[in-house]
Coordinates of C-alpha atoms and ligand atoms in Angstrom, one line a residue:
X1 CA -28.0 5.2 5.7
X2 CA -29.3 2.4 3.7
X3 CA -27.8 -1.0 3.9
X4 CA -28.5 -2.3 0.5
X5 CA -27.7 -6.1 -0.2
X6 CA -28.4 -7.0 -3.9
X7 CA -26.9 -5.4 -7.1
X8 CA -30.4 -4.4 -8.8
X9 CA -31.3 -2.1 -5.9
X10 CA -28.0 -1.0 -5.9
X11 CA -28.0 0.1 -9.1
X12 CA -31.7 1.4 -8.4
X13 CA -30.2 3.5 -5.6
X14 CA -27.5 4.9 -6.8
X15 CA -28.7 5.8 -10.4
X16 CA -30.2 9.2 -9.1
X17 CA -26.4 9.6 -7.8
X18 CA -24.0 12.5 -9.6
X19 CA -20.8 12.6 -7.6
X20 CA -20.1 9.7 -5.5
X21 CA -17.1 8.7 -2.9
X22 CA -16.5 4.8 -3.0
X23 CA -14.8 2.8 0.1
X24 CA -14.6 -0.6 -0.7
X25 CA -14.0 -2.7 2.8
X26 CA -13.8 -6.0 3.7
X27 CA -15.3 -5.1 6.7
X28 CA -14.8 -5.6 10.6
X29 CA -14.3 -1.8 10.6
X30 CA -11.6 0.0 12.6
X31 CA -10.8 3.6 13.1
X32 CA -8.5 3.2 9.9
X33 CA -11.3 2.4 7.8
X34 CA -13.6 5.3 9.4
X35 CA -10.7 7.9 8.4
X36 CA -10.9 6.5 4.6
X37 CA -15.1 7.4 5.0
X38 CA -14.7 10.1 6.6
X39 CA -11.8 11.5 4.1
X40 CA -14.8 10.0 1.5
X41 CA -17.6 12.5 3.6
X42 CA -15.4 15.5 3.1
X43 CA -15.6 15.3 -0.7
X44 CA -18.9 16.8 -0.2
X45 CA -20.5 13.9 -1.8
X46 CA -22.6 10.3 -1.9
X47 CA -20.7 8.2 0.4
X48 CA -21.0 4.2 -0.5
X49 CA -18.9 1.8 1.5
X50 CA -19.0 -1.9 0.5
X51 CA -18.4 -4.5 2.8
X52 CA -17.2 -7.7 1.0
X53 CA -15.0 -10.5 2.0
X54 CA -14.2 -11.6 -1.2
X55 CA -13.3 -15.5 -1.2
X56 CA -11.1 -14.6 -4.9
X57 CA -8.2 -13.2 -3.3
X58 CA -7.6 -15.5 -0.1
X59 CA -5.4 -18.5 -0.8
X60 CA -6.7 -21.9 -0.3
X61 CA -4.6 -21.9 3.0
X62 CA -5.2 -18.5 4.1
X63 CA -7.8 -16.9 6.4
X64 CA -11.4 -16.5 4.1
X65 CA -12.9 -18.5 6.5
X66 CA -11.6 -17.6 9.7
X67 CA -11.9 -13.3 8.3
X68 CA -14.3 -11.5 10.6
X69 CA -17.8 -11.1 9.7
X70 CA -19.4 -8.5 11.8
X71 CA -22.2 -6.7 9.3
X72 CA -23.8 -5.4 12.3
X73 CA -21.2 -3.6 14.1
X74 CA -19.6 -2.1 10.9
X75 CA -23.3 -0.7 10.1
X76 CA -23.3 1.4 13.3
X77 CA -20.2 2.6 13.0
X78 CA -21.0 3.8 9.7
X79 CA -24.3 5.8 10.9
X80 CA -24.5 9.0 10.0
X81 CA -21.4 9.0 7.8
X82 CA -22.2 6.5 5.0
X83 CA -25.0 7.2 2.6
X84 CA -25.5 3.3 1.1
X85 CA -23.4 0.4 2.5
X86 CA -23.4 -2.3 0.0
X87 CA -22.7 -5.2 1.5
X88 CA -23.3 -8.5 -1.0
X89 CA -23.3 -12.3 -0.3
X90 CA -20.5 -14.0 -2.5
X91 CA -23.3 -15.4 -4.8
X92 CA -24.8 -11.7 -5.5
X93 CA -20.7 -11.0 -6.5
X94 CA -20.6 -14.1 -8.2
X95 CA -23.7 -15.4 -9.7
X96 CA -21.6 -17.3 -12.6
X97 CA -17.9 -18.4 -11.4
X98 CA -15.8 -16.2 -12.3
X99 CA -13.3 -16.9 -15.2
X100 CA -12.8 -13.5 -16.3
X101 CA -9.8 -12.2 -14.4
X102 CA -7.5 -9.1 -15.0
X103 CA -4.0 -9.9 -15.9
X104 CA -1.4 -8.2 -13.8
X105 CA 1.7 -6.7 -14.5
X106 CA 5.0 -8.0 -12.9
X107 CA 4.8 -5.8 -10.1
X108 CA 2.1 -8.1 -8.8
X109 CA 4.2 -10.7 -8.5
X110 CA 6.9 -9.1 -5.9
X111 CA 6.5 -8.2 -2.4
X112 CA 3.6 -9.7 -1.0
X113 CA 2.6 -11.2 -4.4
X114 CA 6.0 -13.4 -4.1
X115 CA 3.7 -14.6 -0.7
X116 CA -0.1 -15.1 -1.5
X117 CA -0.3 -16.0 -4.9
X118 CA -3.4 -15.0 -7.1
X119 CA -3.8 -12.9 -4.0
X120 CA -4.3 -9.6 -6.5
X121 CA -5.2 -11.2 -8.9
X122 CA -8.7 -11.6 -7.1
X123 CA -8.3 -8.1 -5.4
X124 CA -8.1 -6.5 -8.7
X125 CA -11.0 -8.5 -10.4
X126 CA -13.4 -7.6 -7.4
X127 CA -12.8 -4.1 -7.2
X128 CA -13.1 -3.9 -11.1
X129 CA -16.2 -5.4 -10.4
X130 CA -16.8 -2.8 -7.6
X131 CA -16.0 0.1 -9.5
X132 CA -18.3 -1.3 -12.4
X133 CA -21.4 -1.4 -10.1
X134 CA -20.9 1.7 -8.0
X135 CA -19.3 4.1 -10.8
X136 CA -18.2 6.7 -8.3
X137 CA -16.3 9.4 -9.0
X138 CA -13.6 9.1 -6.2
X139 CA -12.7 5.7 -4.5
X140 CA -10.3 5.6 -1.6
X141 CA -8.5 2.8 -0.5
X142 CA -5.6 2.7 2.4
X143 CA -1.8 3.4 2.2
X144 CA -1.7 0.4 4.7
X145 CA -2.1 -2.2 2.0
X146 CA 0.6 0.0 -0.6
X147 CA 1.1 -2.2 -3.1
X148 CA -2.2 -2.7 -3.3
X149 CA -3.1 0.8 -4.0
X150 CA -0.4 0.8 -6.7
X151 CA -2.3 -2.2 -8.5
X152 CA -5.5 -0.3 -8.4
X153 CA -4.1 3.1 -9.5
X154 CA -2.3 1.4 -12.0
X155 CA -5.1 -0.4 -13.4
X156 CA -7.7 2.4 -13.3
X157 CA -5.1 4.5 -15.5
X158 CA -4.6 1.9 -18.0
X159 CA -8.2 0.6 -18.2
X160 CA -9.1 4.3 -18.6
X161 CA -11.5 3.5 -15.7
X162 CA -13.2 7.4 -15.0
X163 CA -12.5 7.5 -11.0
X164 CA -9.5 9.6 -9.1
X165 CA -8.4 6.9 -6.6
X166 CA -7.5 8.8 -3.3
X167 CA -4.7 7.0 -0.8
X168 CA -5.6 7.8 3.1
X169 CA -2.7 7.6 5.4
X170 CA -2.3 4.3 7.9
X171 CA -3.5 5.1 11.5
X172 CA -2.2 3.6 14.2
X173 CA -2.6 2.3 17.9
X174 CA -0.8 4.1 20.3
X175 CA 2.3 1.9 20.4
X176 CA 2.3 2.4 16.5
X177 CA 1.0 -1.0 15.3
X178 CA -0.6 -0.3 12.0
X179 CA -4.8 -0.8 12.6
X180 CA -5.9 -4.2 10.6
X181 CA -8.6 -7.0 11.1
X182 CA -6.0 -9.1 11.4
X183 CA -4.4 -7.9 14.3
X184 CA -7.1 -9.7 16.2
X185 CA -5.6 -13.1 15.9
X186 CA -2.7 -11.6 18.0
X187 CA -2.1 -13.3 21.3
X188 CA -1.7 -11.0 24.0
X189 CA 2.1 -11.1 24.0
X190 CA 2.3 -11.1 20.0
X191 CA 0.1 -8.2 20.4
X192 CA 3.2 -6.7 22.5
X193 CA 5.5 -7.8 20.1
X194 CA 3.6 -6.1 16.9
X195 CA 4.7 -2.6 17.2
X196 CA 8.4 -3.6 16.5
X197 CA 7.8 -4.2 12.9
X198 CA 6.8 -0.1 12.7
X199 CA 9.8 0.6 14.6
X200 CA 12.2 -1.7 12.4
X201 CA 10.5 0.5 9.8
X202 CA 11.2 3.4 11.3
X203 CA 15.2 2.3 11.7
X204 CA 15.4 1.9 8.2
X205 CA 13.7 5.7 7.3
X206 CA 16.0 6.8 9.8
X207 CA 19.0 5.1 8.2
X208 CA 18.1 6.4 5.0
X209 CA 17.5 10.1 6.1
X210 CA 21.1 9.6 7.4
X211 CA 23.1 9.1 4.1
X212 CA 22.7 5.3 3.9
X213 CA 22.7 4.3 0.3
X214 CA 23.3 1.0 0.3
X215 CA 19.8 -0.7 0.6
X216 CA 20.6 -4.2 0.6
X217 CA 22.4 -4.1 3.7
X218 CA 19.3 -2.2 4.9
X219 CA 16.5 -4.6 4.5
X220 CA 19.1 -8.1 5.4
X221 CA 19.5 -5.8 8.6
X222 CA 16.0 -5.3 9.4
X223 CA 15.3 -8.8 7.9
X224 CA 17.4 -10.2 10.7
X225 CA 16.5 -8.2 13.4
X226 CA 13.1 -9.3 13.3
X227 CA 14.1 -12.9 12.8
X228 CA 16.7 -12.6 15.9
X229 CA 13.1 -11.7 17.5
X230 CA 10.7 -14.6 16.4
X231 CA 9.3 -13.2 13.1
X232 CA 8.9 -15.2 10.2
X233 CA 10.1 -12.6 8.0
X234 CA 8.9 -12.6 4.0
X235 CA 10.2 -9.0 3.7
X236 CA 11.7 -6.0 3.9
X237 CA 12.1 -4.0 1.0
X238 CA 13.1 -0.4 0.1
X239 CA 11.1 0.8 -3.4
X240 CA 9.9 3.6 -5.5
X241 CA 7.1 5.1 -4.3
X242 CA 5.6 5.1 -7.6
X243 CA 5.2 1.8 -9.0
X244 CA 6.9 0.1 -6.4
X245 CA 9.7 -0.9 -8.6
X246 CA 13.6 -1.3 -7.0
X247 CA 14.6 2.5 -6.8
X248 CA 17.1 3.8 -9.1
X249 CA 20.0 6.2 -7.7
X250 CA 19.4 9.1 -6.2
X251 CA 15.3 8.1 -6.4
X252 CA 13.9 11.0 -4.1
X253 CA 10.3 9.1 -3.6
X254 CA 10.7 5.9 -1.5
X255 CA 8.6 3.3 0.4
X256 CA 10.0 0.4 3.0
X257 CA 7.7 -2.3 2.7
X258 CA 7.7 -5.1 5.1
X259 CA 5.6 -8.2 5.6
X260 CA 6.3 -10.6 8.6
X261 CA 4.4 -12.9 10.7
X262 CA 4.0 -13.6 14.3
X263 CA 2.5 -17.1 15.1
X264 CA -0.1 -17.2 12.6
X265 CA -0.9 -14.0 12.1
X266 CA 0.6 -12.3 8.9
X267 CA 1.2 -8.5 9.5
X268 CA 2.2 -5.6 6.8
X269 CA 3.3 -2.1 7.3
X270 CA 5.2 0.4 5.2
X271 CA 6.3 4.0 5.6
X272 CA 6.9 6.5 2.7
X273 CA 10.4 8.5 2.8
X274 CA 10.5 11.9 1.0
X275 CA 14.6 12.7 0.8
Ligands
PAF301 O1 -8.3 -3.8 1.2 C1 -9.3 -4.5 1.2 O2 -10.1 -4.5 2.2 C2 -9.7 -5.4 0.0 O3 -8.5 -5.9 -0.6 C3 -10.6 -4.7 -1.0 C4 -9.9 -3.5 -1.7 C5 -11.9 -4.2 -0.3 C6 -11.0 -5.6 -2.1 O4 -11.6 -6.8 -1.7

């Protein structure tokens, strides 16, 4: 495995590539992230995993800062499954300040685009950038972060960008809190509390396997359940799988999206419903 830290040797490296599988990261790696590398080993091909806080798509409030940086660790959990880790320094990603962004559609702008504005903006610029410099042929990316996967698969088929993005399902602790990097900020008994926002999920699947069409009343009910529990709820929102717009009748495909935060620390979890 080579760690590789600058774009020229990246692009020396990977030049001699034919068929590569792309995971872009943030880093501080969890078991959720190996599953998307090794779902990216089983396509039999180069395996590049980037690791890349990328200060475009934090807020000027929000956690760039604070975001684990643990190059070290990730690099040995990547042994002997990633072929080149590419993990840049923001100046490498942005030698000139960026002023080139990509526009998003209004999509963008719901769910948790209604929270941290600009938020995909930047996600979508820096893994245009990403694709630009690794040119895989297959890039993966978690169902954890949905609507960002619907950004990216969005904008790959209208840029005509030549890559099959793959989705790899959420893992989970044991108590079914979905694995992120943020779930470290957790104090001990908001780390407790964390698993009710998959369950609430879970009520609301359940309620719509049962018959329940009226959706509204869904998400203000699972809205205020977490609220009546000490969430600061932004939402909870039932939507068409694909493109993540409000479902019309009889929409067989749904997602129920929630975001919510305990203390400080902002959590997101969906889960798909096939009726
Ligand atoms: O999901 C993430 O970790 C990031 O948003 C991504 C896709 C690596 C872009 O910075």
């Amino acid at each position: 495995m080579q760690v590789i830290h600058s774009v020229s040797e990246l692009r020396a490296r990977l030049a001699q590539e034919k068929s590569m599988a792309f995971v872009p990261t943030m880093g501080n790696l969890h078991a959720g992230h190996v599953a998307l590398v090794q779902q990216a080993r089983r396509q039999g091909t180069c395996v590049v995993v980037s690791i890349f806080v990328n200060p475009l798509q934090f807020g000027p409030n929000e956690d760039f800062d604070q975001y684990p940086r643990t190059l070290e660790a990730d690099c040995a959990k990547l042994q002997g499954l990633a072929d080149v880790v590419f993990a840049p320094s923001v100046a490498e990603m942005y030698p000139e300040q960026q002023s080139f962004y990509i526009e998003l559609p209004p999509i963008a702008a719901e769910l948790c685009g209604t929270h941290r504005p600009g938020h995909f903006r930047g996600m979508a610029t820096v893994v245009l950038k990403l694709l630009n410099l690794v040119q895989p042929q297959v890039a993966l990316f978690g169902k954890k972060d949905y609507q960002q996967l619907a950004i990216i698969r969005q904008m790959v088929t209208q840029f005509n960008l030549p890559v099959a993005i793959v989705g790899g399902e959420t893992v989970r602790a044991e108590d079914g809190l979905a694995l992120s990097s943020r779930n470290q900020y957790l104090t001990q008994a908001e780390r407790t509390e964390a698993p009710q926002l998959h369950l609430t999920l879970q009520t609301v699947v359940e309620a719509i396997v049962g018959g329940v069409v009226d959706f509204t009343v869904l998400e203000n009910e699972a809205e205020a359940a977490l609220a009546k529990r000490g969430w600061r709820v932004e939402y909870v929102s039932i939507r068409s799988q694909h493109g993540l717009g409000k479902p019309p009748v009889g929409e067989g495909r749904l997602v129920v999206l929630a975001a919510a935060r305990l203390g400080v620390t902002r959590l997101i979890d969906n889960l798909e419903v096939c009726l």
